[in-house]
């Protein structure tokens, strides 16, 4: 008999007690406040669904994927899938059209049915299916599909395929964010899953299972699956799945340490025990087999009780022929990104984390913890390389993680460090983090301001890796109790790179962060940085003045120094003497006198500025105003005929004046010397290759419109940037970007000193009063500048709100 009673029980419980908005909130697509408002207005999923579609807040496919999570039914794609005539006709065409359902496979004594309108499951659809199959000894397995998938499959009623199923078109199943039953998942041992990139994700009957494979068309994979079926007297329904989905199943395998932790942040809307029947079958005993054999599953269909169950760190076996990337599930979702589909099947290499175990790494002649470069080179028969020419250790480019893994497996630490730096350079990374834990050594890169896991290595590589980097940076090897700073240069095929190094003692040993400073990177112009409209006009005007202070403000990592470099490049001509005081000197600029301050020996910003003023400068750049002495010196230098550029840590432009006053500088001196205050943040650019238009919630559009309406009317330059038609864009992700983003751009607000602002500063009024006066003068805020960039298709509205949230 069909299992419609179970289907009805599950669907009624889920659809009557949970809202699809609950899923959207967990995914970060809708804010909790907006969700509560919508729930009060639309009390059923059916009415809510119609409202979301009518107002273009969410697409049908996004809604259906939320239903699949709510109902705990796999989401399946039927595109390019040819359905056999016998399978298709198990559901009459009229019923298929009326309820939006279609049978797409008929394996054995079951039928697989895809539902394109899941809300029908709370109505009479289960009863219709029960009557349709009541005289047949056949079980019903339900899936959720998209509206477009259904229409494409439904068209085959007119032109059905004579083939039962064309195997080159396996249905694609989406499994991330689904509640996968651990009993089904544990049918395959973890190591077998990792090696063959396949996983059992659902048990249909006593001898019937659903299995997902990353490469279901691979003849070797098909051979393995058929062998498992034959040896265990079972039947598999094969589905295609993305790399990320297989990685997700590997991550939550019961043999992993605390698999529940890896589900943190994943939608778990309904509890398993409220709808699942108690499992009755007992686990069978495992039979160990050789790696190169097709495994006979007296042992694969059982609870895995191998090494991983003893508390060892689960590691990934990476085959020499092919590298297996293990995806990390990032839980941070950008606010209101309605079109960001969390179950998308696209591959994004920057989200991948690869873990390598000790077996993958070649064994050296000596296994020692603190390996010096000379002895390790001797083991490999390679001569000691010059520290600045470590790039010559690499015979080829390190363009992706697969290239890096090949080098790591050689277990030659100097070459590994060189490969890690080269890959960081090719991925446009600004920082490399090398950090140990109680189990593994983790390598992370910061790309476009976001820190990402790259690879995890055996813990025994931690000491030699740290030692190698300390040797390059000329740090003390035997000093592990206090932080140390250093730097070194490397060459990659005549490409010179400066690496600034910082070590920090932690409870798991020393952590090292390497900042990558590409000497060949050109200094960007103000236009390239994203400064436009009134902000650009005021900055160009202030830079043209022969004296005064220009301050760039913002938190660490907001691009302040880069803005000052852009200003310097604008005024750098042979007739102008420019001197900089920096800590450290990040980029060397031809024709500029750049000085590295050394507070340890008394060469501070204040002392350096005192000396620099005796060098007959026209323009002086002070890396940062950190104290009252430096602030006083900069102010007096500006009043005596010098153009002074510096940075200050404040949240916005208006906060700079009160901050300087709090340092003890007389207000009248500040306002007399100050030309301009620039506040900024960095936001990620949309990848131009995969940019697509997106819909945003109406409530967010209203908020954006309020921001635009509040822009000062006397600012004509920025008023021209407002488009008549408000459109927003995002990147869907491609091989050339990171999660749809590529590179960064600045958001700016620029405050000039007017008579009103001068009066407020002299009276020591708070920053919010100064900000009101600046807006009255025509200043737009950073958020407004970011919104204008989002409307222009440069960035996403999510990035703007993320960077400007308090």
mmCIF file of N, CA and C in Angstrom, residues 331-428:
data_model
loop_
_atom_site.group_PDB
_atom_site.id
_atom_site.type_symbol
_atom_site.label_atom_id
_atom_site.label_comp_id
_atom_site.label_asym_id
_atom_site.label_seq_id
_atom_site.Cartn_x
_atom_site.Cartn_y
_atom_site.Cartn_z
ATOM 1 N N UNK A 331 28.295 30.081 8.102
ATOM 2 C CA UNK A 331 26.979 30.338 8.661
ATOM 3 C C UNK A 331 26.575 31.793 8.608
ATOM 4 N N UNK A 332 27.546 32.680 8.240
ATOM 5 C CA UNK A 332 27.199 34.087 8.245
ATOM 6 C C UNK A 332 26.531 34.431 6.933
ATOM 7 N N UNK A 333 25.304 34.866 6.957
ATOM 8 C CA UNK A 333 24.567 35.225 5.752
ATOM 9 C C UNK A 333 24.403 36.741 5.713
ATOM 10 N N UNK A 334 24.573 37.336 4.511
ATOM 11 C CA UNK A 334 24.392 38.763 4.400
ATOM 12 C C UNK A 334 22.915 39.120 4.508
ATOM 13 N N UNK A 335 22.645 40.253 5.203
ATOM 14 C CA UNK A 335 21.276 40.652 5.501
ATOM 15 C C UNK A 335 20.473 40.918 4.242
ATOM 16 N N UNK A 336 19.249 40.359 4.223
ATOM 17 C CA UNK A 336 18.260 40.623 3.177
ATOM 18 C C UNK A 336 18.692 40.227 1.780
ATOM 19 N N UNK A 337 19.606 39.297 1.657
ATOM 20 C CA UNK A 337 20.024 38.862 0.310
ATOM 21 C C UNK A 337 19.071 37.791 -0.170
ATOM 22 N N UNK A 338 17.909 38.236 -0.692
ATOM 23 C CA UNK A 338 16.825 37.312 -0.993
ATOM 24 C C UNK A 338 17.189 36.333 -2.089
ATOM 25 N N UNK A 339 18.003 36.772 -3.042
ATOM 26 C CA UNK A 339 18.322 35.889 -4.149
ATOM 27 C C UNK A 339 19.513 34.990 -3.871
ATOM 28 N N UNK A 340 20.104 35.097 -2.662
ATOM 29 C CA UNK A 340 21.227 34.219 -2.323
ATOM 30 C C UNK A 340 20.693 32.849 -1.966
ATOM 31 N N UNK A 341 20.760 31.902 -2.890
ATOM 32 C CA UNK A 341 20.163 30.586 -2.699
ATOM 33 C C UNK A 341 21.120 29.687 -1.951
ATOM 34 N N UNK A 342 20.769 29.304 -0.717
ATOM 35 C CA UNK A 342 21.689 28.539 0.114
ATOM 36 C C UNK A 342 21.825 27.099 -0.331
ATOM 37 N N UNK A 343 20.993 26.652 -1.251
ATOM 38 C CA UNK A 343 21.154 25.287 -1.750
ATOM 39 C C UNK A 343 21.547 25.284 -3.213
ATOM 40 N N UNK A 344 22.199 26.397 -3.631
ATOM 41 C CA UNK A 344 22.683 26.481 -5.005
ATOM 42 C C UNK A 344 23.769 25.449 -5.223
ATOM 43 N N UNK A 345 23.844 24.925 -6.441
ATOM 44 C CA UNK A 345 24.817 23.868 -6.714
ATOM 45 C C UNK A 345 26.103 24.388 -7.328
ATOM 46 N N UNK A 346 26.279 25.710 -7.383
ATOM 47 C CA UNK A 346 27.502 26.221 -7.976
ATOM 48 C C UNK A 346 28.697 25.870 -7.114
ATOM 49 N N UNK A 347 29.875 25.751 -7.760
ATOM 50 C CA UNK A 347 31.095 25.474 -7.030
ATOM 51 C C UNK A 347 31.803 26.789 -6.789
ATOM 52 N N UNK A 348 32.308 26.954 -5.590
ATOM 53 C CA UNK A 348 33.064 28.147 -5.260
ATOM 54 C C UNK A 348 34.325 27.710 -4.554
ATOM 55 N N UNK A 349 35.442 27.784 -5.248
ATOM 56 C CA UNK A 349 36.672 27.213 -4.699
ATOM 57 C C UNK A 349 37.084 27.889 -3.421
ATOM 58 N N UNK A 350 36.708 29.200 -3.236
ATOM 59 C CA UNK A 350 37.146 29.891 -2.047
ATOM 60 C C UNK A 350 36.414 29.449 -0.804
ATOM 61 N N UNK A 351 35.324 28.707 -0.946
ATOM 62 C CA UNK A 351 34.624 28.202 0.224
ATOM 63 C C UNK A 351 35.137 26.825 0.620
ATOM 64 N N UNK A 352 36.087 26.306 -0.133
ATOM 65 C CA UNK A 352 36.522 24.949 0.130
ATOM 66 C C UNK A 352 37.632 24.915 1.156
ATOM 67 N N UNK A 353 37.615 23.896 1.993
ATOM 68 C CA UNK A 353 38.661 23.677 2.970
ATOM 69 C C UNK A 353 39.167 22.261 2.790
ATOM 70 N N UNK A 354 40.473 22.105 2.567
ATOM 71 C CA UNK A 354 41.040 20.788 2.326
ATOM 72 C C UNK A 354 41.824 20.351 3.549
ATOM 73 N N UNK A 355 41.598 19.132 3.981
ATOM 74 C CA UNK A 355 42.321 18.599 5.128
ATOM 75 C C UNK A 355 43.175 17.431 4.674
ATOM 76 N N UNK A 356 44.440 17.445 5.059
ATOM 77 C CA UNK A 356 45.382 16.429 4.623
ATOM 78 C C UNK A 356 45.861 15.644 5.833
ATOM 79 N N UNK A 357 45.872 14.334 5.712
ATOM 80 C CA UNK A 357 46.359 13.553 6.844
ATOM 81 C C UNK A 357 47.804 13.146 6.636
ATOM 82 N N UNK A 358 48.392 12.559 7.687
ATOM 83 C CA UNK A 358 49.819 12.260 7.651
ATOM 84 C C UNK A 358 50.168 11.234 6.579
ATOM 85 N N UNK A 359 49.235 10.334 6.275
ATOM 86 C CA UNK A 359 49.507 9.288 5.283
ATOM 87 C C UNK A 359 49.723 9.868 3.894
ATOM 88 N N UNK A 360 49.153 11.065 3.644
ATOM 89 C CA UNK A 360 49.281 11.677 2.325
ATOM 90 C C UNK A 360 50.646 12.315 2.109
ATOM 91 N N UNK A 361 51.376 12.560 3.215
ATOM 92 C CA UNK A 361 52.624 13.308 3.127
ATOM 93 C C UNK A 361 53.807 12.352 3.138
ATOM 94 N N UNK A 362 54.730 12.570 2.223
ATOM 95 C CA UNK A 362 55.901 11.703 2.155
ATOM 96 C C UNK A 362 56.703 11.801 3.446
ATOM 97 N N UNK A 363 57.278 10.681 3.881
ATOM 98 C CA UNK A 363 58.042 10.647 5.118
ATOM 99 C C UNK A 363 59.489 11.032 4.848
ATOM 100 N N UNK A 364 60.016 11.969 5.624
ATOM 101 C CA UNK A 364 61.409 12.393 5.494
ATOM 102 C C UNK A 364 62.321 11.360 6.139
ATOM 103 N N UNK A 365 63.615 11.465 5.875
ATOM 104 C CA UNK A 365 64.564 10.532 6.466
ATOM 105 C C UNK A 365 64.614 10.701 7.979
ATOM 106 N N UNK A 366 64.350 11.908 8.485
ATOM 107 C CA UNK A 366 64.278 12.135 9.923
ATOM 108 C C UNK A 366 62.960 12.812 10.223
ATOM 109 N N UNK A 367 62.307 12.407 11.304
ATOM 110 C CA UNK A 367 61.025 13.005 11.687
ATOM 111 C C UNK A 367 61.239 13.834 12.944
ATOM 112 N N UNK A 368 61.700 15.054 12.760
ATOM 113 C CA UNK A 368 62.007 15.884 13.910
ATOM 114 C C UNK A 368 61.071 17.077 13.938
ATOM 115 N N UNK A 369 60.896 17.635 15.115
ATOM 116 C CA UNK A 369 59.895 18.689 15.265
ATOM 117 C C UNK A 369 60.408 20.043 14.796
ATOM 118 N N UNK A 370 61.623 20.424 15.133
ATOM 119 C CA UNK A 370 62.156 21.723 14.724
ATOM 120 C C UNK A 370 63.144 21.530 13.589
ATOM 121 N N UNK A 371 62.663 21.572 12.359
ATOM 122 C CA UNK A 371 63.483 21.249 11.193
ATOM 123 C C UNK A 371 64.120 22.510 10.644
ATOM 124 N N UNK A 372 65.437 22.534 10.612
ATOM 125 C CA UNK A 372 66.129 23.661 9.998
ATOM 126 C C UNK A 372 66.108 23.501 8.483
ATOM 127 N N UNK A 373 66.198 24.633 7.784
ATOM 128 C CA UNK A 373 66.099 24.614 6.329
ATOM 129 C C UNK A 373 67.209 23.775 5.702
ATOM 130 N N UNK A 374 68.425 23.906 6.259
ATOM 131 C CA UNK A 374 69.555 23.217 5.648
ATOM 132 C C UNK A 374 69.375 21.703 5.681
ATOM 133 N N UNK A 375 68.985 21.152 6.835
ATOM 134 C CA UNK A 375 68.876 19.711 6.961
ATOM 135 C C UNK A 375 67.717 19.170 6.157
ATOM 136 N N UNK A 376 66.593 19.907 6.092
ATOM 137 C CA UNK A 376 65.452 19.460 5.301
ATOM 138 C C UNK A 376 65.811 19.464 3.823
ATOM 139 N N UNK A 377 66.583 20.479 3.411
ATOM 140 C CA UNK A 377 67.016 20.535 2.014
ATOM 141 C C UNK A 377 67.939 19.377 1.698
ATOM 142 N N UNK A 378 68.767 19.030 2.658
ATOM 143 C CA UNK A 378 69.685 17.906 2.461
ATOM 144 C C UNK A 378 68.917 16.608 2.263
ATOM 145 N N UNK A 379 67.824 16.419 3.059
ATOM 146 C CA UNK A 379 66.998 15.226 2.914
ATOM 147 C C UNK A 379 66.466 15.106 1.496
ATOM 148 N N UNK A 380 66.167 16.243 0.894
ATOM 149 C CA UNK A 380 65.573 16.223 -0.435
ATOM 150 C C UNK A 380 66.605 16.304 -1.552
ATOM 151 N N UNK A 381 67.841 16.494 -1.180
ATOM 152 C CA UNK A 381 68.871 16.603 -2.207
ATOM 153 C C UNK A 381 68.811 17.913 -2.940
ATOM 154 N N UNK A 382 68.321 18.962 -2.262
ATOM 155 C CA UNK A 382 68.181 20.271 -2.886
ATOM 156 C C UNK A 382 69.085 21.253 -2.164
ATOM 157 N N UNK A 383 69.758 22.099 -2.895
ATOM 158 C CA UNK A 383 70.655 23.063 -2.283
ATOM 159 C C UNK A 383 69.859 24.137 -1.546
ATOM 160 N N UNK A 384 70.503 24.706 -0.513
ATOM 161 C CA UNK A 384 69.861 25.781 0.245
ATOM 162 C C UNK A 384 69.646 26.982 -0.679
ATOM 163 N N UNK A 385 68.444 27.513 -0.641
ATOM 164 C CA UNK A 385 68.104 28.622 -1.519
ATOM 165 C C UNK A 385 68.331 29.954 -0.800
ATOM 166 N N UNK A 386 68.624 30.975 -1.588
ATOM 167 C CA UNK A 386 68.682 32.310 -1.039
ATOM 168 C C UNK A 386 67.292 32.693 -0.532
ATOM 169 N N UNK A 387 67.222 33.325 0.630
ATOM 170 C CA UNK A 387 65.927 33.623 1.245
ATOM 171 C C UNK A 387 65.027 34.449 0.335
ATOM 172 N N UNK A 388 65.621 35.314 -0.482
ATOM 173 C CA UNK A 388 64.799 36.159 -1.338
ATOM 174 C C UNK A 388 64.465 35.478 -2.665
ATOM 175 N N UNK A 389 64.935 34.273 -2.837
ATOM 176 C CA UNK A 389 64.685 33.570 -4.095
ATOM 177 C C UNK A 389 63.993 32.233 -3.840
ATOM 178 N N UNK A 390 63.126 32.190 -2.804
ATOM 179 C CA UNK A 390 62.465 30.925 -2.490
ATOM 180 C C UNK A 390 61.476 30.528 -3.580
ATOM 181 N N UNK A 391 61.106 31.487 -4.442
ATOM 182 C CA UNK A 391 60.220 31.158 -5.545
ATOM 183 C C UNK A 391 60.839 30.186 -6.521
ATOM 184 N N UNK A 392 62.187 30.131 -6.556
ATOM 185 C CA UNK A 392 62.859 29.215 -7.473
ATOM 186 C C UNK A 392 62.689 27.759 -7.046
ATOM 187 N N UNK A 393 62.193 27.535 -5.813
ATOM 188 C CA UNK A 393 61.901 26.174 -5.382
ATOM 189 C C UNK A 393 60.717 25.580 -6.134
ATOM 190 N N UNK A 394 59.903 26.457 -6.700
ATOM 191 C CA UNK A 394 58.674 26.020 -7.373
ATOM 192 C C UNK A 394 58.914 25.936 -8.873
ATOM 193 N N UNK A 395 58.625 24.788 -9.423
ATOM 194 C CA UNK A 395 58.832 24.590 -10.863
ATOM 195 C C UNK A 395 57.645 25.056 -11.687
ATOM 196 N N UNK A 396 56.493 25.247 -11.034
ATOM 197 C CA UNK A 396 55.310 25.658 -11.766
ATOM 198 C C UNK A 396 54.492 26.632 -10.922
ATOM 199 N N UNK A 397 53.532 27.264 -11.576
ATOM 200 C CA UNK A 397 52.647 28.202 -10.879
ATOM 201 C C UNK A 397 51.755 27.444 -9.895
ATOM 202 N N UNK A 398 51.481 28.069 -8.762
ATOM 203 C CA UNK A 398 50.528 27.525 -7.789
ATOM 204 C C UNK A 398 49.254 28.354 -7.942
ATOM 205 N N UNK A 399 48.361 27.894 -8.803
ATOM 206 C CA UNK A 399 47.173 28.670 -9.155
ATOM 207 C C UNK A 399 45.940 28.303 -8.329
ATOM 208 N N UNK A 400 45.908 27.078 -7.798
ATOM 209 C CA UNK A 400 44.731 26.668 -7.040
ATOM 210 C C UNK A 400 45.150 25.709 -5.931
ATOM 211 N N UNK A 401 44.172 25.250 -5.184
ATOM 212 C CA UNK A 401 44.465 24.412 -4.025
ATOM 213 C C UNK A 401 45.003 23.042 -4.415
ATOM 214 N N UNK A 402 44.614 22.560 -5.571
ATOM 215 C CA UNK A 402 45.130 21.275 -6.019
ATOM 216 C C UNK A 402 46.650 21.347 -6.219
ATOM 217 N N UNK A 403 47.120 22.478 -6.798
ATOM 218 C CA UNK A 403 48.565 22.667 -6.966
ATOM 219 C C UNK A 403 49.258 22.726 -5.608
ATOM 220 N N UNK A 404 48.626 23.417 -4.651
ATOM 221 C CA UNK A 404 49.203 23.535 -3.309
ATOM 222 C C UNK A 404 49.308 22.167 -2.637
ATOM 223 N N UNK A 405 48.276 21.364 -2.787
ATOM 224 C CA UNK A 405 48.248 20.042 -2.148
ATOM 225 C C UNK A 405 49.387 19.161 -2.657
ATOM 226 N N UNK A 406 49.651 19.219 -3.962
ATOM 227 C CA UNK A 406 50.735 18.417 -4.529
ATOM 228 C C UNK A 406 52.068 18.772 -3.887
ATOM 229 N N UNK A 407 52.286 20.066 -3.665
ATOM 230 C CA UNK A 407 53.536 20.503 -3.045
ATOM 231 C C UNK A 407 53.587 20.067 -1.586
ATOM 232 N N UNK A 408 52.481 20.215 -0.860
ATOM 233 C CA UNK A 408 52.451 19.852 0.553
ATOM 234 C C UNK A 408 52.780 18.381 0.750
ATOM 235 N N UNK A 409 52.297 17.547 -0.164
ATOM 236 C CA UNK A 409 52.523 16.108 -0.031
ATOM 237 C C UNK A 409 54.005 15.730 -0.128
ATOM 238 N N UNK A 410 54.805 16.612 -0.730
ATOM 239 C CA UNK A 410 56.235 16.319 -0.863
ATOM 240 C C UNK A 410 56.970 16.451 0.473
ATOM 241 N N UNK A 411 56.339 17.113 1.444
ATOM 242 C CA UNK A 411 56.896 17.256 2.790
ATOM 243 C C UNK A 411 58.248 17.961 2.783
ATOM 244 N N UNK A 412 58.401 18.973 1.920
ATOM 245 C CA UNK A 412 59.596 19.812 1.914
ATOM 246 C C UNK A 412 59.142 21.204 2.364
ATOM 247 N N UNK A 413 59.436 21.543 3.607
ATOM 248 C CA UNK A 413 58.858 22.728 4.238
ATOM 249 C C UNK A 413 59.175 24.029 3.495
ATOM 250 N N UNK A 414 60.439 24.294 3.074
ATOM 251 C CA UNK A 414 60.686 25.537 2.330
ATOM 252 C C UNK A 414 59.817 25.667 1.089
ATOM 253 N N UNK A 415 59.652 24.573 0.360
ATOM 254 C CA UNK A 415 58.827 24.615 -0.843
ATOM 255 C C UNK A 415 57.359 24.820 -0.492
ATOM 256 N N UNK A 416 56.919 24.209 0.609
ATOM 257 C CA UNK A 416 55.528 24.371 1.046
ATOM 258 C C UNK A 416 55.234 25.824 1.395
ATOM 259 N N UNK A 417 56.145 26.473 2.141
ATOM 260 C CA UNK A 417 55.954 27.880 2.509
ATOM 261 C C UNK A 417 55.915 28.751 1.256
ATOM 262 N N UNK A 418 56.808 28.478 0.308
ATOM 263 C CA UNK A 418 56.817 29.243 -0.943
ATOM 264 C C UNK A 418 55.506 29.072 -1.693
ATOM 265 N N UNK A 419 54.980 27.841 -1.724
ATOM 266 C CA UNK A 419 53.719 27.575 -2.435
ATOM 267 C C UNK A 419 52.549 28.271 -1.754
ATOM 268 N N UNK A 420 52.542 28.284 -0.422
ATOM 269 C CA UNK A 420 51.469 28.960 0.322
ATOM 270 C C UNK A 420 51.455 30.458 0.004
ATOM 271 N N UNK A 421 52.645 31.062 -0.070
ATOM 272 C CA UNK A 421 52.726 32.497 -0.376
ATOM 273 C C UNK A 421 52.323 32.767 -1.819
ATOM 274 N N UNK A 422 52.770 31.909 -2.755
ATOM 275 C CA UNK A 422 52.415 32.124 -4.161
ATOM 276 C C UNK A 422 50.916 31.991 -4.393
ATOM 277 N N UNK A 423 50.285 30.996 -3.771
ATOM 278 C CA UNK A 423 48.846 30.849 -3.938
ATOM 279 C C UNK A 423 48.107 32.058 -3.365
ATOM 280 N N UNK A 424 48.580 32.558 -2.216
ATOM 281 C CA UNK A 424 47.965 33.753 -1.630
ATOM 282 C C UNK A 424 48.056 34.934 -2.590
ATOM 283 N N UNK A 425 49.197 35.054 -3.237
ATOM 284 C CA UNK A 425 49.380 36.150 -4.201
ATOM 285 C C UNK A 425 48.428 35.993 -5.383
ATOM 286 N N UNK A 426 48.290 34.778 -5.888
ATOM 287 C CA UNK A 426 47.412 34.527 -7.038
ATOM 288 C C UNK A 426 45.939 34.645 -6.683
ATOM 289 N N UNK A 427 45.593 34.435 -5.406
ATOM 290 C CA UNK A 427 44.197 34.576 -4.970
ATOM 291 C C UNK A 427 43.881 35.987 -4.494
ATOM 292 N N UNK A 428 44.831 36.917 -4.673
ATOM 293 C CA UNK A 428 44.679 38.305 -4.242
ATOM 294 C C UNK A 428 44.442 38.402 -2.726
#
